[in-house]
């Protein structure tokens, strides 16, 4: 196949060089007894980056540097069955990336593209051979086509530029100093970062897209150890499109102070001793996290890869949800719209494959009506809807962007609590559990010795898809609250959401969301808007686990030391 690019394609020496190399590889790259790649793509990410880390009022490290990364995706075979989506999860499967020299010339970048394409073409040929062999004689390996080609897209928007880092450094330093007033918090760290530039996408379907990139993140976090040896992590964070979009410094300082106080309150709270089974009310960040952890993974329409084990056995990947399946109560609606608000860091006009972004009504009246799609089809949805997301040089999957969950009706906080207490009475309980936040998997284990940082990570029952609660109280009829800790979720999955009995005011949170199973997959910003919800029944059990010993001496920041 030879590319015939549209006349409106923009001129750029670096992009032109990569494009020439793409044409050469598609038309001439071939091993004996094997076909040319039927599809090939390049992704080029060029950004200026700032990263600052501070602790207890002092900057620990700070750097600013340009960055250039080139990725490639090579598919051998045909759209029905190709070399992708098969093999060990640690293999490249025809997709890879490499960092480029900051001052690399167009010729040097073209050379890097040649080396990447050559290596991944050979991997793809071998992968296709193994994939075809694994499917011979197996009826359980029948899958949807591997790829759904589309017409090429041409689009250009100017790259973003990164401002001075002085303001970000001040933010990082001052937020980290908050923890000086809280000596019981043993570990704390504030990280601030920003990036801006462009992403270029080229492929053999005549796609030539150049779109701006920008992002700014601030996260202040700490951990505390209770007297029984258990740990908790909490923090305050912001993800925005640019540094100027961050809230005022005093707002961020107040939120960081609140996080520190939550940790101290957690450490002083009594431990849950008995199992709790009954209604649970999720509010604020916890309500968003409930939907993010249980619902969002189900919205991806990308089938799992057929995984090759160490023994050579192949485990067929699971298919995504089928359409017309109920996963939410009657009347609930879920929409994902990457175009909803251009100021959000989770918004985009074109996805990471260059396809035009689309608004998708995923759930209507509680039933799955559509899924979020890349160019990898499934049994029900056969084409992309502009939701391909992932890292440079990764196989892109259908992922969320700006998700809004809308209930059939919204009730007041007073009615939510009243209904919850009425349900609790049927369980012979005089209270309900009110959850305000869940543990953050990204923070779990920070600041601990390596062994314990690994075994503490997770924070939830291994049979649960939901992280354990962090800020949780018993809420009584008279409005009294009693904080408790040491809870784990006794099993929760997508089906838990069908037991929502009432919904209240909406909450919005932006966070980083992993596009895969955690083995090198990219985390992308996602915005979720979801209501407070009352779950009719959930089970929480006392936590079991191992914790490291406390330091032999108290912190020198504590009184009397």
mmCIF file of N, CA, C and O in Angstrom, residues 491-540:
data_model
loop_
_atom_site.group_PDB
_atom_site.id
_atom_site.type_symbol
_atom_site.label_atom_id
_atom_site.label_comp_id
_atom_site.label_asym_id
_atom_site.label_seq_id
_atom_site.Cartn_x
_atom_site.Cartn_y
_atom_site.Cartn_z
ATOM 1 N N UNK A 491 -16.139 -8.164 49.447
ATOM 2 C CA UNK A 491 -16.590 -8.563 48.119
ATOM 3 C C UNK A 491 -17.480 -7.505 47.499
ATOM 4 O O UNK A 491 -18.560 -7.210 48.007
ATOM 5 N N UNK A 492 -17.032 -6.894 46.427
ATOM 6 C CA UNK A 492 -17.838 -5.926 45.677
ATOM 7 C C UNK A 492 -17.384 -5.971 44.229
ATOM 8 O O UNK A 492 -16.188 -6.052 43.942
ATOM 9 N N UNK A 493 -18.334 -5.952 43.317
ATOM 10 C CA UNK A 493 -18.012 -5.947 41.896
ATOM 11 C C UNK A 493 -19.088 -5.164 41.158
ATOM 12 O O UNK A 493 -19.898 -4.455 41.769
ATOM 13 N N UNK A 494 -19.102 -5.270 39.837
ATOM 14 C CA UNK A 494 -20.036 -4.505 39.023
ATOM 15 C C UNK A 494 -21.482 -4.714 39.453
ATOM 16 O O UNK A 494 -22.304 -3.793 39.417
ATOM 17 N N UNK A 495 -21.800 -5.931 39.894
ATOM 18 C CA UNK A 495 -23.185 -6.231 40.287
ATOM 19 C C UNK A 495 -23.626 -5.432 41.504
ATOM 20 O O UNK A 495 -24.825 -5.245 41.725
ATOM 21 N N UNK A 496 -22.687 -4.959 42.302
ATOM 22 C CA UNK A 496 -23.018 -4.162 43.481
ATOM 23 C C UNK A 496 -23.818 -2.918 43.096
ATOM 24 O O UNK A 496 -24.701 -2.471 43.841
ATOM 25 N N UNK A 497 -23.536 -2.348 41.932
ATOM 26 C CA UNK A 497 -24.192 -1.114 41.518
ATOM 27 C C UNK A 497 -25.678 -1.313 41.234
ATOM 28 O O UNK A 497 -26.453 -0.347 41.253
ATOM 29 N N UNK A 498 -26.098 -2.535 40.978
ATOM 30 C CA UNK A 498 -27.529 -2.779 40.753
ATOM 31 C C UNK A 498 -28.329 -2.685 42.044
ATOM 32 O O UNK A 498 -29.553 -2.649 42.024
ATOM 33 N N UNK A 499 -27.605 -2.636 43.187
ATOM 34 C CA UNK A 499 -28.274 -2.552 44.487
ATOM 35 C C UNK A 499 -28.330 -1.114 44.996
ATOM 36 O O UNK A 499 -28.548 -0.877 46.177
ATOM 37 N N UNK A 500 -28.108 -0.139 44.093
ATOM 38 C CA UNK A 500 -28.295 1.270 44.465
ATOM 39 C C UNK A 500 -29.786 1.510 44.661
ATOM 40 O O UNK A 500 -30.600 1.205 43.784
ATOM 41 N N UNK A 501 -30.149 2.062 45.806
ATOM 42 C CA UNK A 501 -31.569 2.283 46.091
ATOM 43 C C UNK A 501 -31.949 3.763 46.057
ATOM 44 O O UNK A 501 -33.145 4.092 45.979
ATOM 45 N N UNK A 502 -30.979 4.677 46.107
ATOM 46 C CA UNK A 502 -31.279 6.105 46.036
ATOM 47 C C UNK A 502 -30.009 6.864 45.690
ATOM 48 O O UNK A 502 -28.892 6.395 45.934
ATOM 49 N N UNK A 503 -30.195 8.063 45.109
ATOM 50 C CA UNK A 503 -29.057 8.894 44.711
ATOM 51 C C UNK A 503 -29.302 10.337 45.101
ATOM 52 O O UNK A 503 -30.450 10.806 45.150
ATOM 53 N N UNK A 504 -28.207 11.054 45.391
ATOM 54 C CA UNK A 504 -28.307 12.443 45.815
ATOM 55 C C UNK A 504 -27.548 13.386 44.916
ATOM 56 O O UNK A 504 -27.483 13.200 43.695
ATOM 57 N N UNK A 505 -26.915 14.383 45.527
ATOM 58 C CA UNK A 505 -26.216 15.426 44.779
ATOM 59 C C UNK A 505 -25.008 14.858 44.038
ATOM 60 O O UNK A 505 -24.424 13.849 44.443
ATOM 61 N N UNK A 506 -24.632 15.520 42.931
ATOM 62 C CA UNK A 506 -23.524 15.015 42.122
ATOM 63 C C UNK A 506 -22.186 15.538 42.615
ATOM 64 O O UNK A 506 -22.091 16.583 43.255
ATOM 65 N N UNK A 507 -21.143 14.797 42.305
ATOM 66 C CA UNK A 507 -19.763 15.116 42.660
ATOM 67 C C UNK A 507 -18.897 14.930 41.417
ATOM 68 O O UNK A 507 -19.171 14.054 40.593
ATOM 69 N N UNK A 508 -17.837 15.718 41.297
ATOM 70 C CA UNK A 508 -16.936 15.597 40.154
ATOM 71 C C UNK A 508 -15.504 15.506 40.650
ATOM 72 O O UNK A 508 -15.099 16.243 41.551
ATOM 73 N N UNK A 509 -14.750 14.605 40.051
ATOM 74 C CA UNK A 509 -13.339 14.450 40.412
ATOM 75 C C UNK A 509 -12.553 14.051 39.173
ATOM 76 O O UNK A 509 -13.020 13.251 38.341
ATOM 77 N N UNK A 510 -11.342 14.596 39.056
ATOM 78 C CA UNK A 510 -10.411 14.239 37.978
ATOM 79 C C UNK A 510 -9.293 13.406 38.591
ATOM 80 O O UNK A 510 -8.746 13.749 39.637
ATOM 81 N N UNK A 511 -8.950 12.303 37.948
ATOM 82 C CA UNK A 511 -7.918 11.419 38.482
ATOM 83 C C UNK A 511 -7.231 10.703 37.325
ATOM 84 O O UNK A 511 -7.692 10.752 36.177
ATOM 85 N N UNK A 512 -6.119 10.053 37.645
ATOM 86 C CA UNK A 512 -5.420 9.255 36.631
ATOM 87 C C UNK A 512 -5.957 7.835 36.641
ATOM 88 O O UNK A 512 -6.134 7.228 37.693
ATOM 89 N N UNK A 513 -6.199 7.329 35.442
ATOM 90 C CA UNK A 513 -6.848 6.028 35.278
ATOM 91 C C UNK A 513 -5.959 5.145 34.405
ATOM 92 O O UNK A 513 -5.539 5.545 33.314
ATOM 93 N N UNK A 514 -5.672 3.945 34.875
ATOM 94 C CA UNK A 514 -4.802 3.029 34.116
ATOM 95 C C UNK A 514 -5.544 2.470 32.910
ATOM 96 O O UNK A 514 -6.686 2.022 33.019
ATOM 97 N N UNK A 515 -4.878 2.488 31.747
ATOM 98 C CA UNK A 515 -5.498 1.991 30.521
ATOM 99 C C UNK A 515 -5.350 0.485 30.346
ATOM 100 O O UNK A 515 -5.763 -0.065 29.332
ATOM 101 N N UNK A 516 -4.736 -0.199 31.310
ATOM 102 C CA UNK A 516 -4.562 -1.640 31.182
ATOM 103 C C UNK A 516 -4.489 -2.312 32.523
ATOM 104 O O UNK A 516 -5.062 -1.848 33.508
ATOM 105 N N UNK A 517 -3.739 -3.425 32.597
ATOM 106 C CA UNK A 517 -3.694 -4.229 33.813
ATOM 107 C C UNK A 517 -2.535 -3.860 34.729
ATOM 108 O O UNK A 517 -2.231 -4.572 35.667
ATOM 109 N N UNK A 518 -1.874 -2.756 34.445
ATOM 110 C CA UNK A 518 -0.812 -2.298 35.330
ATOM 111 C C UNK A 518 0.583 -2.728 34.925
ATOM 112 O O UNK A 518 1.552 -2.351 35.559
ATOM 113 N N UNK A 519 0.724 -3.506 33.852
ATOM 114 C CA UNK A 519 2.040 -3.955 33.411
ATOM 115 C C UNK A 519 2.562 -3.008 32.328
ATOM 116 O O UNK A 519 2.552 -3.304 31.140
ATOM 117 N N UNK A 520 2.992 -1.832 32.791
ATOM 118 C CA UNK A 520 3.555 -0.871 31.857
ATOM 119 C C UNK A 520 2.532 -0.038 31.124
ATOM 120 O O UNK A 520 2.882 0.733 30.241
ATOM 121 N N UNK A 521 1.256 -0.172 31.453
ATOM 122 C CA UNK A 521 0.242 0.578 30.750
ATOM 123 C C UNK A 521 0.183 2.015 31.248
ATOM 124 O O UNK A 521 0.452 2.315 32.409
ATOM 125 N N UNK A 522 -0.230 2.895 30.357
ATOM 126 C CA UNK A 522 -0.268 4.318 30.641
ATOM 127 C C UNK A 522 -1.435 4.665 31.555
ATOM 128 O O UNK A 522 -2.483 4.019 31.546
ATOM 129 N N UNK A 523 -1.264 5.706 32.365
ATOM 130 C CA UNK A 523 -2.374 6.275 33.116
ATOM 131 C C UNK A 523 -2.762 7.587 32.454
ATOM 132 O O UNK A 523 -1.898 8.429 32.167
ATOM 133 N N UNK A 524 -4.054 7.764 32.206
ATOM 134 C CA UNK A 524 -4.545 8.940 31.507
ATOM 135 C C UNK A 524 -5.537 9.679 32.405
ATOM 136 O O UNK A 524 -6.217 9.066 33.234
ATOM 137 N N UNK A 525 -5.639 11.010 32.275
ATOM 138 C CA UNK A 525 -6.616 11.737 33.085
ATOM 139 C C UNK A 525 -8.043 11.422 32.665
ATOM 140 O O UNK A 525 -8.353 11.370 31.473
ATOM 141 N N UNK A 526 -8.892 11.210 33.647
ATOM 142 C CA UNK A 526 -10.314 10.928 33.428
ATOM 143 C C UNK A 526 -11.116 11.777 34.405
ATOM 144 O O UNK A 526 -10.726 11.936 35.568
ATOM 145 N N UNK A 527 -12.221 12.326 33.949
ATOM 146 C CA UNK A 527 -13.129 13.085 34.802
ATOM 147 C C UNK A 527 -14.422 12.297 34.971
ATOM 148 O O UNK A 527 -15.017 11.871 33.974
ATOM 149 N N UNK A 528 -14.845 12.106 36.209
ATOM 150 C CA UNK A 528 -16.091 11.398 36.492
ATOM 151 C C UNK A 528 -17.005 12.292 37.320
ATOM 152 O O UNK A 528 -16.580 12.861 38.334
ATOM 153 N N UNK A 529 -18.226 12.421 36.865
ATOM 154 C CA UNK A 529 -19.279 13.091 37.616
ATOM 155 C C UNK A 529 -20.316 12.048 37.998
ATOM 156 O O UNK A 529 -20.868 11.373 37.114
ATOM 157 N N UNK A 530 -20.559 11.877 39.294
ATOM 158 C CA UNK A 530 -21.454 10.826 39.771
ATOM 159 C C UNK A 530 -22.152 11.297 41.042
ATOM 160 O O UNK A 530 -21.613 12.112 41.799
ATOM 161 N N UNK A 531 -23.344 10.770 41.326
ATOM 162 C CA UNK A 531 -24.092 11.221 42.508
ATOM 163 C C UNK A 531 -23.692 10.484 43.779
ATOM 164 O O UNK A 531 -23.111 9.388 43.731
ATOM 165 N N UNK A 532 -24.001 11.094 44.928
ATOM 166 C CA UNK A 532 -24.002 10.332 46.171
ATOM 167 C C UNK A 532 -24.978 9.177 46.003
ATOM 168 O O UNK A 532 -26.051 9.350 45.406
ATOM 169 N N UNK A 533 -24.623 8.004 46.523
ATOM 170 C CA UNK A 533 -25.534 6.860 46.360
ATOM 171 C C UNK A 533 -25.647 6.069 47.652
ATOM 172 O O UNK A 533 -24.690 5.958 48.435
ATOM 173 N N UNK A 534 -26.826 5.508 47.854
ATOM 174 C CA UNK A 534 -27.097 4.599 48.964
ATOM 175 C C UNK A 534 -27.183 3.189 48.400
ATOM 176 O O UNK A 534 -28.016 2.907 47.532
ATOM 177 N N UNK A 535 -26.284 2.314 48.858
ATOM 178 C CA UNK A 535 -26.299 0.904 48.453
ATOM 179 C C UNK A 535 -27.125 0.131 49.483
ATOM 180 O O UNK A 535 -26.902 0.264 50.690
ATOM 181 N N UNK A 536 -28.043 -0.678 49.001
ATOM 182 C CA UNK A 536 -28.952 -1.373 49.909
ATOM 183 C C UNK A 536 -28.268 -2.313 50.875
ATOM 184 O O UNK A 536 -28.645 -2.376 52.062
ATOM 185 N N UNK A 537 -27.250 -3.023 50.395
ATOM 186 C CA UNK A 537 -26.511 -3.926 51.284
ATOM 187 C C UNK A 537 -25.085 -4.096 50.799
ATOM 188 O O UNK A 537 -24.837 -4.366 49.622
ATOM 189 N N UNK A 538 -24.162 -3.928 51.717
ATOM 190 C CA UNK A 538 -22.763 -4.259 51.493
ATOM 191 C C UNK A 538 -22.212 -4.884 52.761
ATOM 192 O O UNK A 538 -22.767 -4.696 53.856
ATOM 193 N N UNK A 539 -21.129 -5.612 52.595
ATOM 194 C CA UNK A 539 -20.493 -6.274 53.731
ATOM 195 C C UNK A 539 -19.084 -5.709 53.900
ATOM 196 O O UNK A 539 -18.318 -5.618 52.936
ATOM 197 N N UNK A 540 -18.764 -5.304 55.130
ATOM 198 C CA UNK A 540 -17.410 -4.882 55.488
ATOM 199 C C UNK A 540 -16.916 -5.783 56.616
ATOM 200 O O UNK A 540 -17.671 -6.102 57.547
#
